[in-house]
């Protein structure tokens, strides 16, 4: 019989709280919409809403107990500070797990790489690889992800993000990884950090939580490679680079495969491996090298990992592909709506150019957030990848994209609209059979709503205008 994730007694001990009744929990969440029967609901305080206002809803959905800072009707553990108590659960969950843990960060690619790494490790340990869900990678998401980790997990894979210096340092000391991985450095969050060097330094903080003799994995293909190596070397027993040229782990050969992904032969630290990647694009070749480097560092099965990379499907908001029915045929909708910065914009536009199409290549590009004073320059700078990658028509979303519209004046058909609703209408007016459409923006722009409206709730479910 599988033991519960938490008993009320264990929650008391981890948080210093007091249980109103005995109960067991098989899951943990702080979102009442996610509650499943038998789960613990964490009533987190918030700037917009207080979780205590949703305790009744959580119990109605089947929660077995709640973690609260004021008494409620129903089984609960009463604590002084709910956020601090969740961290207490995280600390205990990490301490009782006897497997290996990986921490993943980076300006781009961290969620996709985290998902790919979890899939690679699951190939040999199905059901015993725990990973952070969604993009739960901040000061509340990481403790929640840890608190959800089953005690018998063989591997844990945790994503860590940041908006300011020092945030990853705090998170990685909770996660205590055996292996850390930095995917790439790009001008995400430069509004808060001020420079690319500061971004690199903030990402390198992930090595500060490494377990003794841990392995730090860093990208070779960045101007900040030496800066990263110097920073992580202070905390790592071994530093490994991945990428091109002189990287420790590199692709000896990579070509586009018939299904749209890539066929790769890689030189690892101790072997060579030929494998396929289901995901299209050069950036996924790089991501796959990072994944295999981590798998090898863990002493896991790299051949099984290679098979897993070939089987991976698209990730919602990060490359998921939808076949959309339109009058007279189908169009392809590529969902990259979750996040965007200049590097990821250029990478996905390159992928769009490689799509075999019978119609046109359209791009719906929204604002890249958190660029601060660099916003106008970085948005205007997208003109080159747009023009270089065979985009036939462009729909821009948001006032911040105006510099790009001006840069492309007279060179390309461009429509700029205010929001996701207007972008949806503009796309549906234009969509034809054989078209391939890239949808990409920072998550705050809300283009996921466009994808849902046009593609429907599931791949292949179309919309006929």
Short mmCIF file of N, CA and C in Angstrom, two decimals, residues 155-229:
data_model
loop_
_atom_site.label_atom_id
_atom_site.label_comp_id
_atom_site.label_asym_id
_atom_site.label_seq_id
_atom_site.Cartn_x
_atom_site.Cartn_y
_atom_site.Cartn_z
N UNK A 155 14.35 10.27 -8.53
CA UNK A 155 14.90 11.54 -9.02
C UNK A 155 13.89 12.65 -8.80
N UNK A 156 14.42 13.86 -8.56
CA UNK A 156 13.60 15.06 -8.52
C UNK A 156 14.21 16.09 -9.46
N UNK A 157 13.38 16.73 -10.27
CA UNK A 157 13.85 17.74 -11.23
C UNK A 157 13.08 19.02 -10.96
N UNK A 158 13.82 20.08 -10.60
CA UNK A 158 13.18 21.32 -10.16
C UNK A 158 13.66 22.51 -10.98
N UNK A 159 12.71 23.28 -11.44
CA UNK A 159 12.99 24.50 -12.19
C UNK A 159 13.07 25.68 -11.22
N UNK A 160 14.04 26.56 -11.44
CA UNK A 160 14.18 27.75 -10.60
C UNK A 160 14.29 28.99 -11.47
N UNK A 161 13.46 29.98 -11.18
CA UNK A 161 13.48 31.24 -11.91
C UNK A 161 13.73 32.40 -10.98
N UNK A 162 13.82 33.58 -11.57
CA UNK A 162 14.08 34.75 -10.74
C UNK A 162 13.69 36.02 -11.50
N UNK A 163 13.45 37.08 -10.73
CA UNK A 163 13.30 38.43 -11.26
C UNK A 163 14.39 39.35 -10.74
N UNK A 164 15.00 38.97 -9.62
CA UNK A 164 16.01 39.81 -8.99
C UNK A 164 17.17 38.96 -8.50
N UNK A 165 18.30 39.59 -8.31
CA UNK A 165 19.48 38.90 -7.76
C UNK A 165 19.16 38.35 -6.38
N UNK A 166 19.71 37.20 -6.07
CA UNK A 166 19.55 36.58 -4.77
C UNK A 166 18.41 35.61 -4.66
N UNK A 167 17.47 35.66 -5.61
CA UNK A 167 16.30 34.79 -5.50
C UNK A 167 16.64 33.33 -5.76
N UNK A 168 17.46 33.06 -6.78
CA UNK A 168 17.82 31.67 -7.06
C UNK A 168 18.69 31.10 -5.95
N UNK A 169 19.54 31.93 -5.35
CA UNK A 169 20.38 31.47 -4.24
C UNK A 169 19.52 30.91 -3.11
N UNK A 170 18.42 31.59 -2.81
CA UNK A 170 17.52 31.11 -1.75
C UNK A 170 16.82 29.83 -2.16
N UNK A 171 16.39 29.74 -3.40
CA UNK A 171 15.67 28.56 -3.87
C UNK A 171 16.56 27.33 -3.92
N UNK A 172 17.78 27.50 -4.42
CA UNK A 172 18.66 26.33 -4.59
C UNK A 172 19.09 25.76 -3.24
N UNK A 173 19.11 26.60 -2.21
CA UNK A 173 19.45 26.07 -0.88
C UNK A 173 18.30 25.24 -0.30
N UNK A 174 17.10 25.45 -0.79
CA UNK A 174 15.98 24.58 -0.43
C UNK A 174 16.04 23.27 -1.21
N UNK A 175 16.34 23.38 -2.51
CA UNK A 175 16.32 22.22 -3.40
C UNK A 175 17.50 21.29 -3.13
N UNK A 176 18.68 21.86 -2.79
CA UNK A 176 19.90 21.09 -2.52
C UNK A 176 20.18 20.08 -3.63
N UNK A 177 20.39 20.56 -4.85
CA UNK A 177 20.58 19.64 -5.98
C UNK A 177 21.94 18.94 -5.97
N UNK A 178 21.97 17.77 -6.58
CA UNK A 178 23.23 17.07 -6.83
C UNK A 178 23.83 17.53 -8.16
N UNK A 179 22.97 17.97 -9.06
CA UNK A 179 23.38 18.47 -10.37
C UNK A 179 22.61 19.75 -10.65
N UNK A 180 23.31 20.79 -11.14
CA UNK A 180 22.64 22.01 -11.56
C UNK A 180 22.89 22.24 -13.05
N UNK A 181 21.92 22.84 -13.70
CA UNK A 181 21.97 23.04 -15.14
C UNK A 181 21.49 24.44 -15.49
N UNK A 182 22.32 25.20 -16.20
CA UNK A 182 21.94 26.50 -16.74
C UNK A 182 21.78 26.34 -18.25
N UNK A 183 20.59 26.64 -18.78
CA UNK A 183 20.32 26.39 -20.19
C UNK A 183 20.94 27.44 -21.10
N UNK A 184 20.73 28.72 -20.80
CA UNK A 184 21.20 29.80 -21.67
C UNK A 184 21.08 31.13 -20.92
N UNK A 185 21.77 32.13 -21.44
CA UNK A 185 21.70 33.48 -20.89
C UNK A 185 21.15 34.41 -21.98
N UNK A 186 20.07 35.11 -21.67
CA UNK A 186 19.44 36.03 -22.61
C UNK A 186 18.86 37.19 -21.83
N UNK A 187 18.48 38.30 -22.50
CA UNK A 187 18.02 39.50 -21.80
C UNK A 187 16.60 39.41 -21.26
N UNK A 188 16.30 38.34 -20.52
CA UNK A 188 15.05 38.26 -19.79
C UNK A 188 15.27 38.86 -18.41
N UNK A 189 14.32 39.65 -17.93
CA UNK A 189 14.40 40.32 -16.63
C UNK A 189 15.50 41.39 -16.58
N UNK A 190 15.96 41.85 -17.72
CA UNK A 190 17.03 42.85 -17.71
C UNK A 190 16.53 44.17 -17.11
N UNK A 191 15.21 44.37 -17.13
CA UNK A 191 14.63 45.57 -16.51
C UNK A 191 15.01 45.65 -15.04
N UNK A 192 15.00 44.51 -14.35
CA UNK A 192 15.30 44.48 -12.92
C UNK A 192 16.79 44.32 -12.63
N UNK A 193 17.50 43.60 -13.50
CA UNK A 193 18.89 43.26 -13.21
C UNK A 193 19.89 44.22 -13.85
N UNK A 194 19.51 44.92 -14.91
CA UNK A 194 20.32 46.01 -15.42
C UNK A 194 21.33 45.66 -16.49
N UNK A 195 21.85 44.43 -16.52
CA UNK A 195 22.87 44.09 -17.50
C UNK A 195 22.87 42.59 -17.72
N UNK A 196 23.44 42.18 -18.84
CA UNK A 196 23.56 40.75 -19.13
C UNK A 196 24.49 40.07 -18.14
N UNK A 197 25.52 40.77 -17.73
CA UNK A 197 26.46 40.20 -16.75
C UNK A 197 25.73 39.89 -15.44
N UNK A 198 24.83 40.79 -15.05
CA UNK A 198 24.07 40.58 -13.81
C UNK A 198 23.12 39.39 -13.95
N UNK A 199 22.54 39.23 -15.15
CA UNK A 199 21.68 38.08 -15.40
C UNK A 199 22.48 36.79 -15.27
N UNK A 200 23.66 36.76 -15.88
CA UNK A 200 24.52 35.57 -15.79
C UNK A 200 24.87 35.27 -14.33
N UNK A 201 25.20 36.30 -13.57
CA UNK A 201 25.55 36.11 -12.16
C UNK A 201 24.37 35.54 -11.38
N UNK A 202 23.17 36.06 -11.68
CA UNK A 202 21.98 35.59 -10.97
C UNK A 202 21.68 34.13 -11.29
N UNK A 203 21.87 33.73 -12.54
CA UNK A 203 21.64 32.34 -12.91
C UNK A 203 22.69 31.43 -12.27
N UNK A 204 23.92 31.91 -12.17
CA UNK A 204 24.99 31.10 -11.59
C UNK A 204 24.77 30.84 -10.11
N UNK A 205 23.88 31.60 -9.46
CA UNK A 205 23.58 31.36 -8.05
C UNK A 205 23.07 29.94 -7.80
N UNK A 206 22.56 29.28 -8.83
CA UNK A 206 21.98 27.95 -8.65
C UNK A 206 23.00 26.96 -8.10
N UNK A 207 24.29 27.18 -8.37
CA UNK A 207 25.32 26.27 -7.88
C UNK A 207 25.56 26.41 -6.38
N UNK A 208 25.09 27.49 -5.78
CA UNK A 208 25.35 27.72 -4.36
C UNK A 208 24.68 26.68 -3.46
N UNK A 209 23.66 26.01 -3.98
CA UNK A 209 22.98 24.99 -3.17
C UNK A 209 23.43 23.58 -3.44
N UNK A 210 24.46 23.42 -4.28
CA UNK A 210 24.91 22.07 -4.65
C UNK A 210 25.32 21.24 -3.44
N UNK A 211 24.95 19.98 -3.48
CA UNK A 211 25.43 19.03 -2.50
C UNK A 211 26.94 18.83 -2.69
N UNK A 212 27.65 18.35 -1.67
CA UNK A 212 29.10 18.16 -1.81
C UNK A 212 29.45 17.32 -3.04
N UNK A 213 30.49 17.76 -3.77
CA UNK A 213 30.95 17.10 -4.99
C UNK A 213 29.90 17.10 -6.09
N UNK A 214 28.99 18.07 -6.05
CA UNK A 214 27.96 18.17 -7.08
C UNK A 214 28.52 18.61 -8.42
N UNK A 215 27.70 18.44 -9.45
CA UNK A 215 28.09 18.76 -10.82
C UNK A 215 27.32 19.99 -11.29
N UNK A 216 28.03 20.97 -11.85
CA UNK A 216 27.41 22.17 -12.42
C UNK A 216 27.57 22.12 -13.94
N UNK A 217 26.46 22.25 -14.65
CA UNK A 217 26.44 22.19 -16.12
C UNK A 217 26.12 23.58 -16.65
N UNK A 218 26.96 24.10 -17.55
CA UNK A 218 26.78 25.45 -18.07
C UNK A 218 26.90 25.45 -19.59
N UNK A 219 26.28 26.42 -20.26
CA UNK A 219 26.34 26.47 -21.73
C UNK A 219 27.68 27.00 -22.23
N UNK A 220 28.16 26.38 -23.29
CA UNK A 220 29.38 26.85 -23.94
C UNK A 220 29.10 28.04 -24.84
N UNK A 221 27.93 28.03 -25.47
CA UNK A 221 27.63 28.99 -26.53
C UNK A 221 27.03 30.28 -25.98
N UNK A 222 27.79 30.98 -25.19
CA UNK A 222 27.37 32.25 -24.63
C UNK A 222 28.62 33.10 -24.36
N UNK A 223 28.54 34.40 -24.55
CA UNK A 223 29.68 35.26 -24.22
C UNK A 223 30.03 35.23 -22.74
N UNK A 224 29.12 34.68 -21.92
CA UNK A 224 29.30 34.70 -20.47
C UNK A 224 29.76 33.34 -19.95
N UNK A 225 30.24 32.49 -20.85
CA UNK A 225 30.66 31.15 -20.48
C UNK A 225 31.71 31.17 -19.39
N UNK A 226 32.77 31.96 -19.55
CA UNK A 226 33.85 31.99 -18.56
C UNK A 226 33.35 32.56 -17.24
N UNK A 227 32.47 33.54 -17.31
CA UNK A 227 31.91 34.13 -16.09
C UNK A 227 31.10 33.08 -15.32
N UNK A 228 30.32 32.31 -16.05
CA UNK A 228 29.52 31.26 -15.42
C UNK A 228 30.41 30.19 -14.81
N UNK A 229 31.40 29.73 -15.56
CA UNK A 229 32.30 28.68 -15.07
C UNK A 229 33.00 29.14 -13.79
#
